[in-house]
Tab-separated table of C-alpha atoms in Angstrom:
chain	number	residue	atom	x	y	z
A	1	MET	CA	0.000	0.000	0.000
A	2	THR	CA	1.459	3.356	-1.027
A	3	GLY	CA	-0.851	5.551	1.077
A	4	SER	CA	-0.486	8.575	-1.199
A	5	LEU	CA	-1.779	7.757	-4.661
A	6	PHE	CA	-5.384	8.826	-4.113
A	7	LYS	CA	-4.668	12.210	-2.516
A	8	GLY	CA	-2.240	13.180	-5.246
A	9	ASN	CA	-4.230	12.217	-8.311
A	10	PHE	CA	-7.878	13.172	-7.866
A	11	TRP	CA	-7.986	16.962	-8.077
A	12	SER	CA	-9.533	19.347	-10.560
A	13	SER	CA	-8.594	22.884	-11.571
A	14	ASP	CA	-12.244	23.873	-11.135
A	15	ILE	CA	-12.825	24.728	-7.487
A	16	LEU	CA	-16.456	23.567	-7.712
A	17	SER	CA	-15.673	20.314	-9.489
A	18	THR	CA	-16.017	17.003	-7.630
A	19	VAL	CA	-14.941	14.839	-10.563
A	20	GLY	CA	-11.969	13.338	-8.705
A	21	TYR	CA	-13.942	12.690	-5.531
A	22	ASP	CA	-16.836	11.244	-7.535
A	23	SER	CA	-14.455	8.933	-9.357
A	24	ILE	CA	-13.169	7.527	-6.049
A	25	ILE	CA	-16.690	7.090	-4.659
A	26	GLN	CA	-17.798	5.280	-7.810
A	27	HIS	CA	-14.807	2.952	-7.555
A	28	LEU	CA	-15.547	2.151	-3.910
A	29	ASN	CA	-19.190	1.485	-4.718
A	30	ASN	CA	-18.152	-0.833	-7.542
A	31	GLY	CA	-15.845	-2.639	-5.128
A	32	ARG	CA	-18.688	-3.234	-2.672
A	33	LYS	CA	-20.826	-4.413	-5.570
A	34	THR	CA	-18.155	-6.994	-6.397
A	35	CYS	CA	-18.196	-8.135	-2.766
A	36	LYS	CA	-21.988	-8.450	-2.870
A	37	GLU	CA	-21.837	-10.442	-6.112
A	38	PHE	CA	-19.300	-12.871	-4.659
A	39	GLU	CA	-21.319	-13.067	-1.469
A	40	ASP	CA	-24.353	-14.120	-3.534
A	41	PHE	CA	-22.172	-16.609	-5.416
A	42	LEU	CA	-21.074	-18.209	-2.132
A	43	LYS	CA	-24.681	-18.510	-0.968
A	44	GLU	CA	-25.802	-20.104	-4.229
A	45	ARG	CA	-22.786	-22.428	-4.269
A	46	ALA	CA	-23.653	-23.422	-0.688
A	47	SER	CA	-27.202	-24.300	-1.777
A	48	ILE	CA	-25.810	-26.419	-4.627
A	49	GLU	CA	-23.385	-28.230	-2.318
A	50	GLU	CA	-26.096	-28.867	0.265
A	51	LYS	CA	-28.551	-30.177	-2.328
A	52	TYR	CA	-25.869	-32.412	-3.849
A	53	GLY	CA	-24.960	-33.832	-0.432
A	54	LYS	CA	-28.573	-34.509	0.521
A	55	ASP	CA	-29.352	-36.005	-2.900
A	56	LEU	CA	-26.304	-38.259	-2.587
A	57	LEU	CA	-27.429	-39.451	0.850
A	58	SER	CA	-30.928	-40.049	-0.464
A	59	LEU	CA	-29.582	-41.969	-3.458
A	60	SER	CA	-27.479	-44.179	-1.204
A	61	LYS	CA	-30.513	-45.038	0.927
A	62	LYS	CA	-33.153	-45.332	-1.798
A	63	LYS	CA	-31.142	-47.456	-4.211
A	64	PRO	CA	-29.851	-50.536	-2.368
A	65	TYR	CA	-27.337	-52.642	-4.224
A	66	GLY	CA	-25.210	-55.658	-3.484
A	67	GLN	CA	-27.398	-56.970	-0.664
A	68	SER	CA	-26.865	-60.539	-1.828
A	69	GLU	CA	-23.087	-60.222	-2.113
A	70	ILE	CA	-20.844	-62.206	0.212
A	71	ASN	CA	-17.424	-62.200	1.841
A	72	THR	CA	-14.734	-59.783	0.571
A	73	LEU	CA	-16.827	-58.143	-2.180
A	74	LYS	CA	-19.590	-57.585	0.359
A	75	ARG	CA	-17.129	-55.863	2.699
A	76	ALA	CA	-15.848	-53.717	-0.197
A	77	LEU	CA	-19.414	-52.667	-1.027
A	78	GLU	CA	-20.053	-51.777	2.617
A	79	VAL	CA	-16.937	-49.585	2.620
A	80	PHE	CA	-18.089	-48.001	-0.639
A	81	LYS	CA	-21.524	-47.176	0.768
A	82	GLN	CA	-20.044	-45.746	3.947
A	83	GLN	CA	-17.574	-43.567	2.049
A	84	ILE	CA	-20.304	-42.307	-0.277
A	85	ASP	CA	-22.250	-41.233	2.811
A	86	ASN	CA	-19.090	-39.581	4.148
A	87	VAL	CA	-18.575	-37.714	0.876
A	88	ALA	CA	-22.199	-36.543	1.010
A	89	GLN	CA	-21.710	-35.284	4.574
A	90	CYS	CA	-18.553	-33.459	3.466
A	91	HIS	CA	-20.529	-31.581	0.816
A	92	ILE	CA	-23.176	-30.644	3.392
A	93	HIS	CA	-20.420	-29.437	5.740
A	94	LEU	CA	-18.842	-27.480	2.878
A	95	ALA	CA	-22.204	-25.773	2.305
A	96	GLN	CA	-22.195	-24.619	5.947
A	97	THR	CA	-18.616	-23.354	5.567
A	98	LEU	CA	-19.504	-21.406	2.421
A	99	ARG	CA	-22.466	-19.784	4.155
A	100	GLU	CA	-20.154	-18.721	6.965
A	101	GLU	CA	-17.765	-17.176	4.429
A	102	ALA	CA	-20.691	-15.363	2.803
A	103	ARG	CA	-21.704	-14.018	6.223
A	104	LYS	CA	-18.171	-12.720	6.825
A	105	MET	CA	-18.178	-11.053	3.414
A	106	GLU	CA	-21.494	-9.393	4.192
A	107	GLU	CA	-20.228	-8.108	7.557
A	108	PHE	CA	-17.077	-6.719	5.932
A	109	ARG	CA	-19.074	-5.075	3.155
A	110	GLU	CA	-21.477	-3.438	5.600
A	111	LYS	CA	-18.582	-2.287	7.782
A	112	GLN	CA	-16.922	-0.579	4.814
A	113	LYS	CA	-20.246	0.935	3.791
A	114	LEU	CA	-20.627	2.577	7.214
A	115	GLN	CA	-17.029	3.805	7.189
A	116	GLN	CA	-17.477	5.299	3.736
A	117	LYS	CA	-20.773	6.909	4.768
A	118	LYS	CA	-19.117	8.736	7.670
A	119	THR	CA	-16.462	10.200	5.378
A	120	GLU	CA	-19.042	11.039	2.727
A	121	LEU	CA	-21.118	13.014	5.247
A	122	ILE	CA	-18.052	15.085	6.174
A	123	MET	CA	-17.194	15.640	2.522
A	124	ASP	CA	-20.767	16.504	1.595
A	125	ALA	CA	-20.742	19.192	4.312
A	126	ALA	CA	-17.368	20.466	3.068
A	127	HIS	CA	-18.628	20.588	-0.520
A	128	LYS	CA	-21.783	22.381	0.558
A	129	GLN	CA	-19.856	24.945	2.599
A	130	ARG	CA	-17.355	25.494	-0.215
A	131	ASN	CA	-20.070	25.941	-2.831
A	132	LEU	CA	-22.069	28.273	-0.608
A	133	GLN	CA	-19.068	30.442	0.193
A	134	PHE	CA	-18.030	30.478	-3.453
A	135	LYS	CA	-21.504	31.720	-4.398
A	136	LYS	CA	-21.373	34.417	-1.716
A	137	THR	CA	-17.934	35.471	-2.912
A	138	MET	CA	-19.028	35.670	-6.544
A	139	ASP	CA	-22.098	37.665	-5.543
A	140	ALA	CA	-19.886	40.048	-3.560
A	141	LYS	CA	-17.583	40.314	-6.557
A	142	LYS	CA	-20.506	41.230	-8.816
A	143	VAL	CA	-21.618	43.916	-6.363
A	144	TYR	CA	-18.076	45.217	-6.119
A	145	GLU	CA	-17.642	45.323	-9.892
A	146	GLN	CA	-20.982	47.078	-10.313
A	147	LYS	CA	-20.023	49.686	-7.703
A	148	CYS	CA	-16.760	50.248	-9.549
A	149	ARG	CA	-18.632	50.816	-12.793
A	150	ASP	CA	-21.001	53.199	-10.991
A	151	LYS	CA	-18.009	55.147	-9.660
A	152	ASP	CA	-16.416	55.293	-13.100
A	153	GLU	CA	-19.639	56.646	-14.560
A	154	ALA	CA	-19.870	59.214	-11.790
A	155	GLU	CA	-16.311	60.373	-12.475
A	156	GLN	CA	-17.036	60.681	-16.190
A	157	ALA	CA	-20.169	62.673	-15.447
A	158	VAL	CA	-18.156	65.066	-13.292
A	159	HIS	CA	-15.590	65.504	-16.036
A	160	ARG	CA	-18.279	66.168	-18.594
A	161	SER	CA	-19.914	68.831	-16.396
A	162	ALA	CA	-16.663	70.657	-15.630
A	163	ASN	CA	-17.627	73.595	-17.805
A	164	ALA	CA	-21.273	73.582	-16.741
A	165	VAL	CA	-22.648	76.819	-15.284
A	166	ASN	CA	-25.215	75.069	-13.084
A	167	PRO	CA	-23.551	74.736	-9.670
A	168	LYS	CA	-26.390	72.681	-8.213
A	169	GLN	CA	-26.047	70.104	-10.956
A	170	GLN	CA	-22.312	69.903	-10.376
A	171	GLU	CA	-22.851	69.546	-6.658
A	172	LYS	CA	-25.175	66.600	-7.244
A	173	LEU	CA	-22.599	64.933	-9.459
A	174	PHE	CA	-19.882	65.410	-6.829
A	175	VAL	CA	-22.164	63.968	-4.152
A	176	LYS	CA	-22.930	60.985	-6.372
A	177	LEU	CA	-19.236	60.481	-7.050
A	178	ALA	CA	-18.405	60.612	-3.368
A	179	THR	CA	-21.209	58.198	-2.600
A	180	SER	CA	-20.037	55.814	-5.341
A	181	LYS	CA	-16.490	55.917	-3.998
A	182	THR	CA	-17.755	55.010	-0.554
A	183	ALA	CA	-19.830	52.213	-2.032
A	184	VAL	CA	-16.796	50.880	-3.867
A	185	GLU	CA	-14.738	50.909	-0.711
A	186	ASP	CA	-17.490	49.132	1.242
A	187	SER	CA	-18.143	46.534	-1.455
A	188	ASP	CA	-14.411	46.031	-1.840
A	189	LYS	CA	-14.103	45.272	1.866
A	190	VAL	CA	-17.033	42.854	1.706
A	191	TYR	CA	-15.583	41.211	-1.382
A	192	MET	CA	-12.167	40.850	0.273
A	193	GLN	CA	-13.785	39.382	3.376
A	194	HIS	CA	-15.568	36.771	1.274
A	195	ILE	CA	-12.348	36.055	-0.611
A	196	ASN	CA	-10.555	35.460	2.694
A	197	THR	CA	-13.415	33.333	3.989
A	198	LEU	CA	-13.509	31.363	0.762
A	199	ASP	CA	-9.808	30.737	0.970
A	200	LYS	CA	-10.231	29.448	4.517
A	201	VAL	CA	-13.135	27.246	3.384
A	202	ARG	CA	-11.084	26.055	0.413
A	203	GLU	CA	-8.207	25.067	2.674
A	204	ASP	CA	-10.567	23.246	5.016
A	205	TRP	CA	-12.192	21.442	2.075
A	206	GLN	CA	-8.838	20.474	0.591
A	207	SER	CA	-7.727	19.162	3.967
A	208	GLU	CA	-10.888	17.068	4.243
A	209	HIS	CA	-10.426	15.904	0.667
A	210	ILE	CA	-6.909	14.694	1.467
A	211	LYS	CA	-8.157	12.928	4.604
A	212	ALA	CA	-10.969	11.332	2.617
A	213	CYS	CA	-8.555	10.159	-0.065
A	214	GLU	CA	-6.340	8.589	2.572
A	215	VAL	CA	-9.281	6.900	4.279
A	216	PHE	CA	-10.686	5.660	0.978
A	217	GLU	CA	-7.310	4.358	-0.169
A	218	VAL	CA	-6.867	2.418	3.064
A	219	GLN	CA	-10.401	1.139	2.692
A	220	GLU	CA	-9.769	-0.013	-0.866
A	221	CYS	CA	-6.542	-1.745	0.148
A	222	GLU	CA	-8.429	-3.553	2.911
A	223	ARG	CA	-11.182	-4.559	0.485
A	224	ILE	CA	-8.768	-5.940	-2.111
A	225	ASN	CA	-6.838	-7.798	0.579
A	226	PHE	CA	-9.998	-9.203	2.179
A	227	PHE	CA	-11.511	-10.204	-1.151
A	228	ARG	CA	-8.256	-11.808	-2.300
A	229	ASN	CA	-7.945	-13.796	0.932
A	230	THR	CA	-11.598	-14.851	0.784
A	231	LEU	CA	-11.239	-16.078	-2.775
A	232	TRP	CA	-7.979	-17.848	-1.870
A	233	LEU	CA	-9.670	-19.519	1.086
A	234	HIS	CA	-12.612	-20.511	-1.078
A	235	VAL	CA	-10.530	-22.366	-3.650
A	236	ASN	CA	-8.539	-23.959	-0.796
A	237	GLN	CA	-11.794	-25.226	0.655
A	238	LEU	CA	-12.750	-26.678	-2.715
A	239	SER	CA	-9.325	-28.301	-3.037
A	240	LYS	CA	-9.620	-29.701	0.476
A	241	GLN	CA	-13.031	-31.103	-0.437
A	242	CYS	CA	-11.480	-32.877	-3.421
A	243	VAL	CA	-8.602	-34.213	-1.313
A	244	THR	CA	-10.961	-35.407	1.419
A	245	SER	CA	-13.216	-37.084	-1.130
A	246	ASP	CA	-10.209	-38.747	-2.742
A	247	GLU	CA	-9.064	-40.032	0.661
A	248	MET	CA	-12.485	-41.550	1.165
A	249	TYR	CA	-12.451	-43.069	-2.293
A	250	GLU	CA	-8.984	-44.412	-1.510
A	251	GLN	CA	-10.540	-46.400	1.318
A	252	VAL	CA	-12.830	-47.955	-1.264
A	253	ARG	CA	-9.879	-48.734	-3.521
A	254	LYS	CA	-8.033	-50.373	-0.629
A	255	SER	CA	-11.057	-52.488	0.214
A	256	LEU	CA	-11.316	-53.517	-3.423
A	257	GLU	CA	-7.652	-54.512	-3.357
A	258	MET	CA	-8.519	-56.846	-0.487
A	259	CYS	CA	-11.318	-58.358	-2.517
A	260	SER	CA	-10.362	-61.911	-3.579
A	261	ILE	CA	-12.157	-63.690	-6.391
A	262	GLU	CA	-10.897	-67.093	-5.218
A	263	LYS	CA	-11.862	-66.472	-1.595
A	264	ASP	CA	-15.340	-65.272	-2.515
A	265	ILE	CA	-15.951	-68.274	-4.740
A	266	GLN	CA	-14.564	-70.657	-2.084
A	267	TYR	CA	-16.688	-68.898	0.551
A	268	PHE	CA	-19.796	-69.353	-1.563
A	269	VAL	CA	-18.952	-73.029	-2.117
A	270	ASN	CA	-18.402	-73.631	1.584
A	271	GLN	CA	-21.597	-71.866	2.592
A	272	ARG	CA	-23.951	-73.134	-0.091
A	273	LYS	CA	-22.589	-76.440	-1.368
A	274	THR	CA	-25.229	-79.180	-1.810
A	275	GLY	CA	-23.205	-82.320	-2.400
A	276	GLN	CA	-20.370	-83.885	-4.315
A	277	ILE	CA	-22.161	-86.914	-5.877
A	278	PRO	CA	-23.986	-86.265	-9.142
A	279	PRO	CA	-27.225	-88.138	-9.944
A	280	ALA	CA	-26.981	-91.712	-11.410
A	281	PRO	CA	-28.147	-92.493	-14.949
A	282	ILE	CA	-31.823	-93.230	-15.357
A	283	MET	CA	-32.151	-96.929	-16.304
A	284	TYR	CA	-34.549	-98.318	-18.824
A	285	GLU	CA	-37.370	-100.364	-17.316
A	286	ASN	CA	-39.504	-102.686	-19.438
A	287	PHE	CA	-43.140	-102.329	-18.637
A	288	TYR	CA	-43.795	-106.019	-19.090
A	289	CYS	CA	-40.797	-107.323	-17.367
A	290	PRO	CA	-39.600	-104.912	-14.707
A	291	GLN	CA	-36.184	-105.665	-13.322
A	292	ARG	CA	-35.981	-106.932	-9.842
A	293	ASN	CA	-34.324	-104.636	-7.320
A	294	ALA	CA	-34.565	-101.680	-9.724
A	295	ALA	CA	-33.489	-98.512	-8.023
A	296	PRO	CA	-35.929	-95.617	-7.810
A	297	PRO	CA	-35.364	-92.793	-10.283
A	298	GLY	CA	-32.405	-90.584	-9.414
A	299	LYS	CA	-30.738	-93.114	-7.086
A	300	ALA	CA	-27.420	-94.825	-7.637
A	301	THR	CA	-27.772	-98.465	-8.779
A	302	GLY	CA	-24.262	-99.743	-8.505
A	303	PRO	CA	-22.476	-101.150	-11.520
A	304	LYS	CA	-23.953	-100.148	-14.813
A	305	LEU	CA	-26.004	-102.979	-16.412
A	306	ALA	CA	-26.111	-103.714	-20.085
A	307	ARG	CA	-29.262	-102.713	-21.854
A	308	ARG	CA	-31.572	-105.573	-22.846
A	309	GLY	CA	-31.869	-106.568	-26.461
A	310	PRO	CA	-35.040	-106.474	-28.515
A	311	LEU	CA	-37.997	-108.551	-27.367
A	312	PRO	CA	-38.446	-111.922	-29.132
A	313	ILE	CA	-41.229	-112.321	-31.648
A	314	PRO	CA	-44.182	-113.867	-29.841
A	315	LYS	CA	-45.031	-117.412	-30.935
A	316	ASN	CA	-48.244	-119.239	-30.554
A	317	LEU	CA	-46.835	-121.810	-28.156
A	318	PRO	CA	-49.120	-123.248	-25.566
A	319	GLY	CA	-47.794	-123.020	-22.042
A	320	ASP	CA	-45.169	-120.388	-22.853
A	321	PRO	CA	-44.524	-118.641	-19.523
A	322	ASP	CA	-43.373	-115.364	-21.028
A	323	TYR	CA	-46.116	-114.571	-23.481
A	324	SER	CA	-49.832	-115.186	-23.761
A	325	LEU	CA	-51.740	-114.927	-26.991
A	326	VAL	CA	-54.970	-113.115	-27.450
A	327	ASP	CA	-56.470	-116.203	-28.980
A	328	ASP	CA	-56.590	-117.847	-25.578
A	329	TYR	CA	-58.910	-115.143	-24.208
A	330	SER	CA	-62.385	-113.975	-24.923
A	331	LEU	CA	-64.302	-111.077	-23.575
A	332	LEU	CA	-67.824	-112.121	-22.723
A	333	TYR	CA	-70.326	-109.997	-20.944
A	334	GLN	CA	-72.475	-112.125	-18.732
């Protein structure tokens, strides 16, 4: 901070001009506007972060996944769910932090506004006093100049009537000239008094202007420094959020590294196995000549038996124990 740039560069040759002062005020107002805009940005960003965090929590609860998983993959999914919830909570916490930063920005902005207002009130009074005294001085100057012209006319009238024979007329002109000279002297004194007063007012105003410039320059340095630090802190908070989230995701990666395909498959086999003996072949059973000691379907039957050959062609042989011919039977309804 230089501390002298404002007071040395915002003057005007016109005593009534406030162009330099107005330029500083406009700049300070623009600076507070920037603070207000960033303050609003922080509030809106906080709302976004909070909504994202709550939506992420809701998503984690509403959309279950992996409930049927087992062993190491199940543990990895549990770590994943927990870290997602942690990330969501971090975003909600970040929203609270951003709102706090917005509050600090608002307090700083209002503080500067009050400080500026105090200086502006002093300067407004100084400007008003300067302008009023300048007007009085110019009015006194006009009166003085008019009295001088009146005196000059009176002197010319006396010179023109030097050869006049009317003594009364000459006496009137001399009286008018004397009166005009007195008026000039009086108006000159009044004019000089206003000039002196104006010079005193001008010095007071210039002194206040210098003080205001110094105050405003300090104020602007504080604003730039505060805004810069706030913005720096903001991006640090965002970086920290990313680092924290990555640390949480790293926990998921570590749990996934511990996930073993072989162990999960072996765990499933150990927990859900149903047996090591497959079902036996289904044997053919002749309807007419069922095998003795045939095993029920799906049961083991010991050594595999050879399949029977084709049935012999039935012969019309009386007393054949294997086959009976239709000719031997009759269906009679009694």
